[in-house]
Amino acid sequence: MAKQPKRIAAWTGDREATHSVEAAIALVKANAKAKFDESIEISVNLGVDPRHADQQVRGVVNLPSGTGRDVRVAVFAKDAKAAEATAAGAEHVGAEDLYEKIAGGFMDFDRVIASPDMMALVGRLGKVLGPRGLMPNPKVGTVTPNVAQAVKDAKGGAVEFRVEKAGIVHAGIGKASFTDEALVINVKALIDALNKAKPSGAKGVYVKRIGLSSTMGPGFKVDTASVG
């Protein structure tokens, strides 16, 4: 049998057992020993079949403790709304000029926000933004007349979630440098948002399994009852 790398051999904690959310976070943090501030990630297996239109799960949640990430925002807006977006901290603001940059391959941003009057223009970037999950959508608050607030939300801890083909939602819920309490609060906020987004077509157990891990560390199972 091949010898495990030292990093993996040094992992601690029972990865087969199911832990309370508090215990799982403590274990994840204890194993986050990389030389950088590892992201803490959650995977939630939902009792839905995304192939059916009435079982889609998508939304946005404002994590109370923030994400620890520096989110770069691009905003499609004109005139006063463009000025508001810039004042709110958006890195890239424009209309036709921003469209040309993105169409030409510019992708130095993590979130795209648009005022409603810009969607005819932004829609032409669907093949570029869509596959990357960056296409603005009113359901997650990225198509809005209040672009300034959307920018503030994006930079303050707003996280988009969307169920994948296998019925799993992946999301970042903070950094290893966060306190245990801050991470617990973020986990519970995300699960609460998922419960509120439960589709009408979902039957049986909705939140089936929850796992927590860090960027370079092992995953730990979470008792679904411990998150409410």
PDB file of C-alpha atoms in Angstrom:
ATOM      1  CA  MET A   1       0.000   0.000   0.000  1.00  0.00           C
ATOM      2  CA  ALA A   2       1.361   3.437  -0.950  1.00  0.00           C
ATOM      3  CA  LYS A   3       2.536   5.603   1.913  1.00  0.00           C
ATOM      4  CA  GLN A   4       0.225   8.520   2.666  1.00  0.00           C
ATOM      5  CA  PRO A   5       1.621  12.058   2.368  1.00  0.00           C
ATOM      6  CA  LYS A   6       2.566  13.550   5.741  1.00  0.00           C
ATOM      7  CA  ARG A   7      -0.224  16.103   5.428  1.00  0.00           C
ATOM      8  CA  ILE A   8      -2.889  13.403   5.133  1.00  0.00           C
ATOM      9  CA  ALA A   9      -1.265  11.147   7.750  1.00  0.00           C
ATOM     10  CA  ALA A  10      -1.449  14.040  10.222  1.00  0.00           C
ATOM     11  CA  TRP A  11      -5.225  14.421   9.899  1.00  0.00           C
ATOM     12  CA  THR A  12      -7.115  13.901  13.154  1.00  0.00           C
ATOM     13  CA  GLY A  13     -10.753  13.195  14.001  1.00  0.00           C
ATOM     14  CA  ASP A  14     -13.296  10.518  13.133  1.00  0.00           C
ATOM     15  CA  ARG A  15     -14.312  11.068   9.514  1.00  0.00           C
ATOM     16  CA  GLU A  16     -16.908   8.285   9.565  1.00  0.00           C
ATOM     17  CA  ALA A  17     -18.853   9.473  12.592  1.00  0.00           C
ATOM     18  CA  THR A  18     -21.563  12.144  12.488  1.00  0.00           C
ATOM     19  CA  HIS A  19     -20.763  15.220  14.575  1.00  0.00           C
ATOM     20  CA  SER A  20     -22.681  18.218  15.838  1.00  0.00           C
ATOM     21  CA  VAL A  21     -22.042  21.316  13.744  1.00  0.00           C
ATOM     22  CA  GLU A  22     -19.932  22.774  16.570  1.00  0.00           C
ATOM     23  CA  ALA A  23     -17.781  19.640  16.842  1.00  0.00           C
ATOM     24  CA  ALA A  24     -17.413  19.336  13.058  1.00  0.00           C
ATOM     25  CA  ILE A  25     -16.220  22.935  12.757  1.00  0.00           C
ATOM     26  CA  ALA A  26     -13.692  22.404  15.559  1.00  0.00           C
ATOM     27  CA  LEU A  27     -12.338  19.336  13.726  1.00  0.00           C
ATOM     28  CA  VAL A  28     -12.192  21.115  10.367  1.00  0.00           C
ATOM     29  CA  LYS A  29     -10.276  24.021  11.885  1.00  0.00           C
ATOM     30  CA  ALA A  30      -7.913  21.691  13.737  1.00  0.00           C
ATOM     31  CA  ASN A  31      -6.966  20.087  10.412  1.00  0.00           C
ATOM     32  CA  ALA A  32      -6.632  23.340   8.455  1.00  0.00           C
ATOM     33  CA  LYS A  33      -2.853  23.591   8.724  1.00  0.00           C
ATOM     34  CA  ALA A  34      -1.887  24.970   5.322  1.00  0.00           C
ATOM     35  CA  LYS A  35       0.386  28.011   5.126  1.00  0.00           C
ATOM     36  CA  PHE A  36      -2.551  30.130   3.937  1.00  0.00           C
ATOM     37  CA  ASP A  37      -5.928  30.930   5.481  1.00  0.00           C
ATOM     38  CA  GLU A  38      -7.968  28.001   4.200  1.00  0.00           C
ATOM     39  CA  SER A  39     -11.560  28.447   3.119  1.00  0.00           C
ATOM     40  CA  ILE A  40     -14.194  26.476   5.019  1.00  0.00           C
ATOM     41  CA  GLU A  41     -16.677  24.835   2.674  1.00  0.00           C
ATOM     42  CA  ILE A  42     -20.025  23.138   3.104  1.00  0.00           C
ATOM     43  CA  SER A  43     -21.695  20.477   0.974  1.00  0.00           C
ATOM     44  CA  VAL A  44     -25.400  19.837   1.449  1.00  0.00           C
ATOM     45  CA  ASN A  45     -27.092  16.861  -0.164  1.00  0.00           C
ATOM     46  CA  LEU A  46     -30.745  17.700  -0.783  1.00  0.00           C
ATOM     47  CA  GLY A  47     -33.662  15.397  -1.460  1.00  0.00           C
ATOM     48  CA  VAL A  48     -34.423  16.940  -4.844  1.00  0.00           C
ATOM     49  CA  ASP A  49     -34.026  15.956  -8.487  1.00  0.00           C
ATOM     50  CA  PRO A  50     -32.832  19.112 -10.307  1.00  0.00           C
ATOM     51  CA  ARG A  51     -33.850  17.608 -13.647  1.00  0.00           C
ATOM     52  CA  HIS A  52     -37.414  18.598 -12.773  1.00  0.00           C
ATOM     53  CA  ALA A  53     -38.371  22.268 -13.023  1.00  0.00           C
ATOM     54  CA  ASP A  54     -40.326  22.157  -9.737  1.00  0.00           C
ATOM     55  CA  GLN A  55     -37.297  20.869  -7.816  1.00  0.00           C
ATOM     56  CA  GLN A  56     -34.788  23.620  -8.545  1.00  0.00           C
ATOM     57  CA  VAL A  57     -33.093  25.229  -5.558  1.00  0.00           C
ATOM     58  CA  ARG A  58     -31.451  28.592  -6.060  1.00  0.00           C
ATOM     59  CA  GLY A  59     -31.057  31.732  -4.040  1.00  0.00           C
ATOM     60  CA  VAL A  60     -28.757  34.029  -2.110  1.00  0.00           C
ATOM     61  CA  VAL A  61     -27.969  34.328   1.581  1.00  0.00           C
ATOM     62  CA  ASN A  62     -26.203  37.081   3.485  1.00  0.00           C
ATOM     63  CA  LEU A  63     -23.807  35.304   5.827  1.00  0.00           C
ATOM     64  CA  PRO A  64     -23.855  37.176   9.172  1.00  0.00           C
ATOM     65  CA  SER A  65     -20.119  36.656   9.728  1.00  0.00           C
ATOM     66  CA  GLY A  66     -19.129  37.445   6.141  1.00  0.00           C
ATOM     67  CA  THR A  67     -17.139  35.189   3.831  1.00  0.00           C
ATOM     68  CA  GLY A  68     -13.590  36.384   4.390  1.00  0.00           C
ATOM     69  CA  ARG A  69     -13.211  36.759   0.630  1.00  0.00           C
ATOM     70  CA  ASP A  70     -12.384  39.910  -1.307  1.00  0.00           C
ATOM     71  CA  VAL A  71     -15.200  39.803  -3.860  1.00  0.00           C
ATOM     72  CA  ARG A  72     -14.512  41.692  -7.078  1.00  0.00           C
ATOM     73  CA  VAL A  73     -17.698  43.142  -8.568  1.00  0.00           C
ATOM     74  CA  ALA A  74     -18.544  44.208 -12.113  1.00  0.00           C
ATOM     75  CA  VAL A  75     -21.654  46.341 -12.593  1.00  0.00           C
ATOM     76  CA  PHE A  76     -23.580  47.126 -15.750  1.00  0.00           C
ATOM     77  CA  ALA A  77     -25.162  50.534 -15.198  1.00  0.00           C
ATOM     78  CA  LYS A  78     -25.290  54.038 -16.617  1.00  0.00           C
ATOM     79  CA  ASP A  79     -25.292  57.598 -15.342  1.00  0.00           C
ATOM     80  CA  ALA A  80     -26.429  58.006 -11.718  1.00  0.00           C
ATOM     81  CA  LYS A  81     -26.615  54.271 -11.061  1.00  0.00           C
ATOM     82  CA  ALA A  82     -23.078  53.834 -12.386  1.00  0.00           C
ATOM     83  CA  ALA A  83     -21.888  56.517  -9.987  1.00  0.00           C
ATOM     84  CA  GLU A  84     -23.717  54.802  -7.111  1.00  0.00           C
ATOM     85  CA  ALA A  85     -22.099  51.457  -7.943  1.00  0.00           C
ATOM     86  CA  THR A  86     -18.647  53.038  -8.026  1.00  0.00           C
ATOM     87  CA  ALA A  87     -19.247  54.768  -4.698  1.00  0.00           C
ATOM     88  CA  ALA A  88     -20.375  51.455  -3.197  1.00  0.00           C
ATOM     89  CA  GLY A  89     -17.024  49.877  -4.095  1.00  0.00           C
ATOM     90  CA  ALA A  90     -17.568  48.102  -7.425  1.00  0.00           C
ATOM     91  CA  GLU A  91     -14.255  47.486  -9.214  1.00  0.00           C
ATOM     92  CA  HIS A  92     -15.626  47.624 -12.764  1.00  0.00           C
ATOM     93  CA  VAL A  93     -18.588  49.751 -13.837  1.00  0.00           C
ATOM     94  CA  GLY A  94     -19.819  50.442 -17.331  1.00  0.00           C
ATOM     95  CA  ALA A  95     -22.241  49.644 -20.125  1.00  0.00           C
ATOM     96  CA  GLU A  96     -21.184  49.124 -23.755  1.00  0.00           C
ATOM     97  CA  ASP A  97     -17.539  49.628 -22.796  1.00  0.00           C
ATOM     98  CA  LEU A  98     -17.725  46.907 -20.113  1.00  0.00           C
ATOM     99  CA  TYR A  99     -19.554  44.644 -22.554  1.00  0.00           C
ATOM    100  CA  GLU A 100     -16.728  44.991 -25.080  1.00  0.00           C
ATOM    101  CA  LYS A 101     -14.090  44.213 -22.442  1.00  0.00           C
ATOM    102  CA  ILE A 102     -15.855  41.033 -21.283  1.00  0.00           C
ATOM    103  CA  ALA A 103     -16.627  39.937 -24.837  1.00  0.00           C
ATOM    104  CA  GLY A 104     -12.909  40.345 -25.504  1.00  0.00           C
ATOM    105  CA  GLY A 105     -11.954  37.956 -22.711  1.00  0.00           C
ATOM    106  CA  PHE A 106     -11.753  40.166 -19.597  1.00  0.00           C
ATOM    107  CA  MET A 107     -12.882  38.119 -16.561  1.00  0.00           C
ATOM    108  CA  ASP A 108     -11.220  39.828 -13.577  1.00  0.00           C
ATOM    109  CA  PHE A 109     -14.321  39.732 -11.344  1.00  0.00           C
ATOM    110  CA  ASP A 110     -16.292  37.359  -9.114  1.00  0.00           C
ATOM    111  CA  ARG A 111     -19.826  38.790  -9.326  1.00  0.00           C
ATOM    112  CA  VAL A 112     -21.801  40.588 -12.038  1.00  0.00           C
ATOM    113  CA  ILE A 113     -24.631  42.956 -11.153  1.00  0.00           C
ATOM    114  CA  ALA A 114     -26.866  44.786 -13.610  1.00  0.00           C
ATOM    115  CA  SER A 115     -29.620  47.360 -13.515  1.00  0.00           C
ATOM    116  CA  PRO A 116     -32.763  46.076 -15.295  1.00  0.00           C
ATOM    117  CA  ASP A 117     -32.329  48.426 -18.264  1.00  0.00           C
ATOM    118  CA  MET A 118     -28.938  46.842 -18.990  1.00  0.00           C
ATOM    119  CA  MET A 119     -30.154  43.258 -19.371  1.00  0.00           C
ATOM    120  CA  ALA A 120     -30.691  43.489 -23.141  1.00  0.00           C
ATOM    121  CA  LEU A 121     -26.974  44.201 -23.401  1.00  0.00           C
ATOM    122  CA  VAL A 122     -25.857  41.749 -20.711  1.00  0.00           C
ATOM    123  CA  GLY A 123     -27.991  38.992 -22.241  1.00  0.00           C
ATOM    124  CA  ARG A 124     -25.648  38.931 -25.223  1.00  0.00           C
ATOM    125  CA  LEU A 125     -22.906  37.733 -22.868  1.00  0.00           C
ATOM    126  CA  GLY A 126     -24.888  34.661 -21.829  1.00  0.00           C
ATOM    127  CA  LYS A 127     -22.495  32.194 -23.450  1.00  0.00           C
ATOM    128  CA  VAL A 128     -19.580  33.806 -21.618  1.00  0.00           C
ATOM    129  CA  LEU A 129     -21.091  34.465 -18.185  1.00  0.00           C
ATOM    130  CA  GLY A 130     -23.601  31.614 -17.996  1.00  0.00           C
ATOM    131  CA  PRO A 131     -21.178  28.655 -17.845  1.00  0.00           C
ATOM    132  CA  ARG A 132     -19.236  30.416 -15.081  1.00  0.00           C
ATOM    133  CA  GLY A 133     -22.348  31.030 -13.000  1.00  0.00           C
ATOM    134  CA  LEU A 134     -21.923  34.799 -13.351  1.00  0.00           C
ATOM    135  CA  MET A 135     -25.035  35.718 -15.333  1.00  0.00           C
ATOM    136  CA  PRO A 136     -27.088  38.317 -13.410  1.00  0.00           C
ATOM    137  CA  ASN A 137     -30.443  37.005 -12.216  1.00  0.00           C
ATOM    138  CA  PRO A 138     -33.270  38.802 -10.389  1.00  0.00           C
ATOM    139  CA  LYS A 139     -33.893  35.666  -8.265  1.00  0.00           C
ATOM    140  CA  VAL A 140     -30.550  36.130  -6.518  1.00  0.00           C
ATOM    141  CA  GLY A 141     -30.624  39.927  -6.422  1.00  0.00           C
ATOM    142  CA  THR A 142     -28.023  40.581  -9.112  1.00  0.00           C
ATOM    143  CA  VAL A 143     -30.530  42.233 -11.455  1.00  0.00           C
ATOM    144  CA  THR A 144     -31.817  45.172  -9.453  1.00  0.00           C
ATOM    145  CA  PRO A 145     -32.453  48.917  -9.683  1.00  0.00           C
ATOM    146  CA  ASN A 146     -30.593  49.285  -6.379  1.00  0.00           C
ATOM    147  CA  VAL A 147     -27.134  48.410  -7.680  1.00  0.00           C
ATOM    148  CA  ALA A 148     -25.368  50.139  -4.797  1.00  0.00           C
ATOM    149  CA  GLN A 149     -27.006  47.880  -2.207  1.00  0.00           C
ATOM    150  CA  ALA A 150     -26.291  44.810  -4.347  1.00  0.00           C
ATOM    151  CA  VAL A 151     -22.600  45.766  -4.449  1.00  0.00           C
ATOM    152  CA  LYS A 152     -22.530  46.239  -0.674  1.00  0.00           C
ATOM    153  CA  ASP A 153     -24.252  42.871  -0.164  1.00  0.00           C
ATOM    154  CA  ALA A 154     -21.801  41.108  -2.484  1.00  0.00           C
ATOM    155  CA  LYS A 155     -18.842  42.538  -0.603  1.00  0.00           C
ATOM    156  CA  GLY A 156     -20.398  42.080   2.815  1.00  0.00           C
ATOM    157  CA  GLY A 157     -21.106  38.354   2.764  1.00  0.00           C
ATOM    158  CA  ALA A 158     -23.793  37.562   0.187  1.00  0.00           C
ATOM    159  CA  VAL A 159     -23.382  34.029  -1.166  1.00  0.00           C
ATOM    160  CA  GLU A 160     -25.292  32.596  -4.094  1.00  0.00           C
ATOM    161  CA  PHE A 161     -26.270  28.940  -3.956  1.00  0.00           C
ATOM    162  CA  ARG A 162     -27.595  26.635  -6.638  1.00  0.00           C
ATOM    163  CA  VAL A 163     -28.273  22.917  -6.566  1.00  0.00           C
ATOM    164  CA  GLU A 164     -26.116  20.839  -8.917  1.00  0.00           C
ATOM    165  CA  LYS A 165     -27.200  17.868 -11.038  1.00  0.00           C
ATOM    166  CA  ALA A 166     -26.528  15.397  -8.229  1.00  0.00           C
ATOM    167  CA  GLY A 167     -28.753  17.356  -5.823  1.00  0.00           C
ATOM    168  CA  ILE A 168     -25.824  18.902  -3.937  1.00  0.00           C
ATOM    169  CA  VAL A 169     -25.252  22.525  -2.942  1.00  0.00           C
ATOM    170  CA  HIS A 170     -21.646  23.645  -2.411  1.00  0.00           C
ATOM    171  CA  ALA A 171     -20.763  26.966  -0.782  1.00  0.00           C
ATOM    172  CA  GLY A 172     -17.985  28.712   1.112  1.00  0.00           C
ATOM    173  CA  ILE A 173     -18.974  29.730   4.637  1.00  0.00           C
ATOM    174  CA  GLY A 174     -15.858  31.504   5.860  1.00  0.00           C
ATOM    175  CA  LYS A 175     -12.171  31.061   6.633  1.00  0.00           C
ATOM    176  CA  ALA A 176     -10.195  28.929   9.061  1.00  0.00           C
ATOM    177  CA  SER A 177      -9.228  32.148  10.857  1.00  0.00           C
ATOM    178  CA  PHE A 178     -12.874  32.788  11.777  1.00  0.00           C
ATOM    179  CA  THR A 179     -13.998  31.946  15.303  1.00  0.00           C
ATOM    180  CA  ASP A 180     -15.959  28.720  15.774  1.00  0.00           C
ATOM    181  CA  GLU A 181     -19.028  30.766  16.697  1.00  0.00           C
ATOM    182  CA  ALA A 182     -18.820  32.862  13.514  1.00  0.00           C
ATOM    183  CA  LEU A 183     -18.672  29.731  11.359  1.00  0.00           C
ATOM    184  CA  VAL A 184     -21.563  28.073  13.212  1.00  0.00           C
ATOM    185  CA  ILE A 185     -23.687  31.177  12.641  1.00  0.00           C
ATOM    186  CA  ASN A 186     -22.863  31.143   8.924  1.00  0.00           C
ATOM    187  CA  VAL A 187     -23.672  27.433   8.566  1.00  0.00           C
ATOM    188  CA  LYS A 188     -27.039  27.866  10.242  1.00  0.00           C
ATOM    189  CA  ALA A 189     -27.818  30.928   8.087  1.00  0.00           C
ATOM    190  CA  LEU A 190     -27.123  28.946   4.913  1.00  0.00           C
ATOM    191  CA  ILE A 191     -29.197  25.946   6.008  1.00  0.00           C
ATOM    192  CA  ASP A 192     -32.032  28.294   6.966  1.00  0.00           C
ATOM    193  CA  ALA A 193     -31.875  29.872   3.489  1.00  0.00           C
ATOM    194  CA  LEU A 194     -31.939  26.428   1.857  1.00  0.00           C
ATOM    195  CA  ASN A 195     -34.982  25.458   3.915  1.00  0.00           C
ATOM    196  CA  LYS A 196     -36.765  28.644   2.872  1.00  0.00           C
ATOM    197  CA  ALA A 197     -35.906  27.869  -0.757  1.00  0.00           C
ATOM    198  CA  LYS A 198     -37.374  24.347  -0.541  1.00  0.00           C
ATOM    199  CA  PRO A 199     -39.174  23.749  -3.844  1.00  0.00           C
ATOM    200  CA  SER A 200     -42.773  22.596  -4.059  1.00  0.00           C
ATOM    201  CA  GLY A 201     -41.755  19.376  -5.801  1.00  0.00           C
ATOM    202  CA  ALA A 202     -39.440  18.187  -2.999  1.00  0.00           C
ATOM    203  CA  LYS A 203     -40.762  15.082  -1.237  1.00  0.00           C
ATOM    204  CA  GLY A 204     -39.542  13.195   1.806  1.00  0.00           C
ATOM    205  CA  VAL A 205     -36.378  14.238   3.657  1.00  0.00           C
ATOM    206  CA  TYR A 206     -35.152  17.530   2.237  1.00  0.00           C
ATOM    207  CA  VAL A 207     -31.762  18.093   3.918  1.00  0.00           C
ATOM    208  CA  LYS A 208     -30.253  14.605   3.748  1.00  0.00           C
ATOM    209  CA  ARG A 209     -26.560  15.042   4.501  1.00  0.00           C
ATOM    210  CA  ILE A 210     -24.195  17.866   5.410  1.00  0.00           C
ATOM    211  CA  GLY A 211     -20.415  17.829   5.195  1.00  0.00           C
ATOM    212  CA  LEU A 212     -17.808  20.408   6.213  1.00  0.00           C
ATOM    213  CA  SER A 213     -14.200  20.638   5.064  1.00  0.00           C
ATOM    214  CA  SER A 214     -11.364  23.086   4.529  1.00  0.00           C
ATOM    215  CA  THR A 215      -9.484  23.737   1.290  1.00  0.00           C
ATOM    216  CA  MET A 216      -6.713  21.238   2.042  1.00  0.00           C
ATOM    217  CA  GLY A 217      -8.258  19.230   4.882  1.00  0.00           C
ATOM    218  CA  PRO A 218     -10.550  16.239   5.328  1.00  0.00           C
ATOM    219  CA  GLY A 219     -14.332  16.349   5.376  1.00  0.00           C
ATOM    220  CA  PHE A 220     -16.515  15.707   8.419  1.00  0.00           C
ATOM    221  CA  LYS A 221     -20.169  14.706   8.546  1.00  0.00           C
ATOM    222  CA  VAL A 222     -22.616  16.976  10.352  1.00  0.00           C
ATOM    223  CA  ASP A 223     -25.718  15.909  12.221  1.00  0.00           C
ATOM    224  CA  THR A 224     -28.522  17.678  10.351  1.00  0.00           C
ATOM    225  CA  ALA A 225     -30.508  18.070  13.584  1.00  0.00           C
ATOM    226  CA  SER A 226     -27.714  20.192  15.072  1.00  0.00           C
ATOM    227  CA  VAL A 227     -28.237  22.972  12.513  1.00  0.00           C
ATOM    228  CA  GLY A 228     -31.925  23.401  13.235  1.00  0.00           C
TER     229      GLY A 228
END
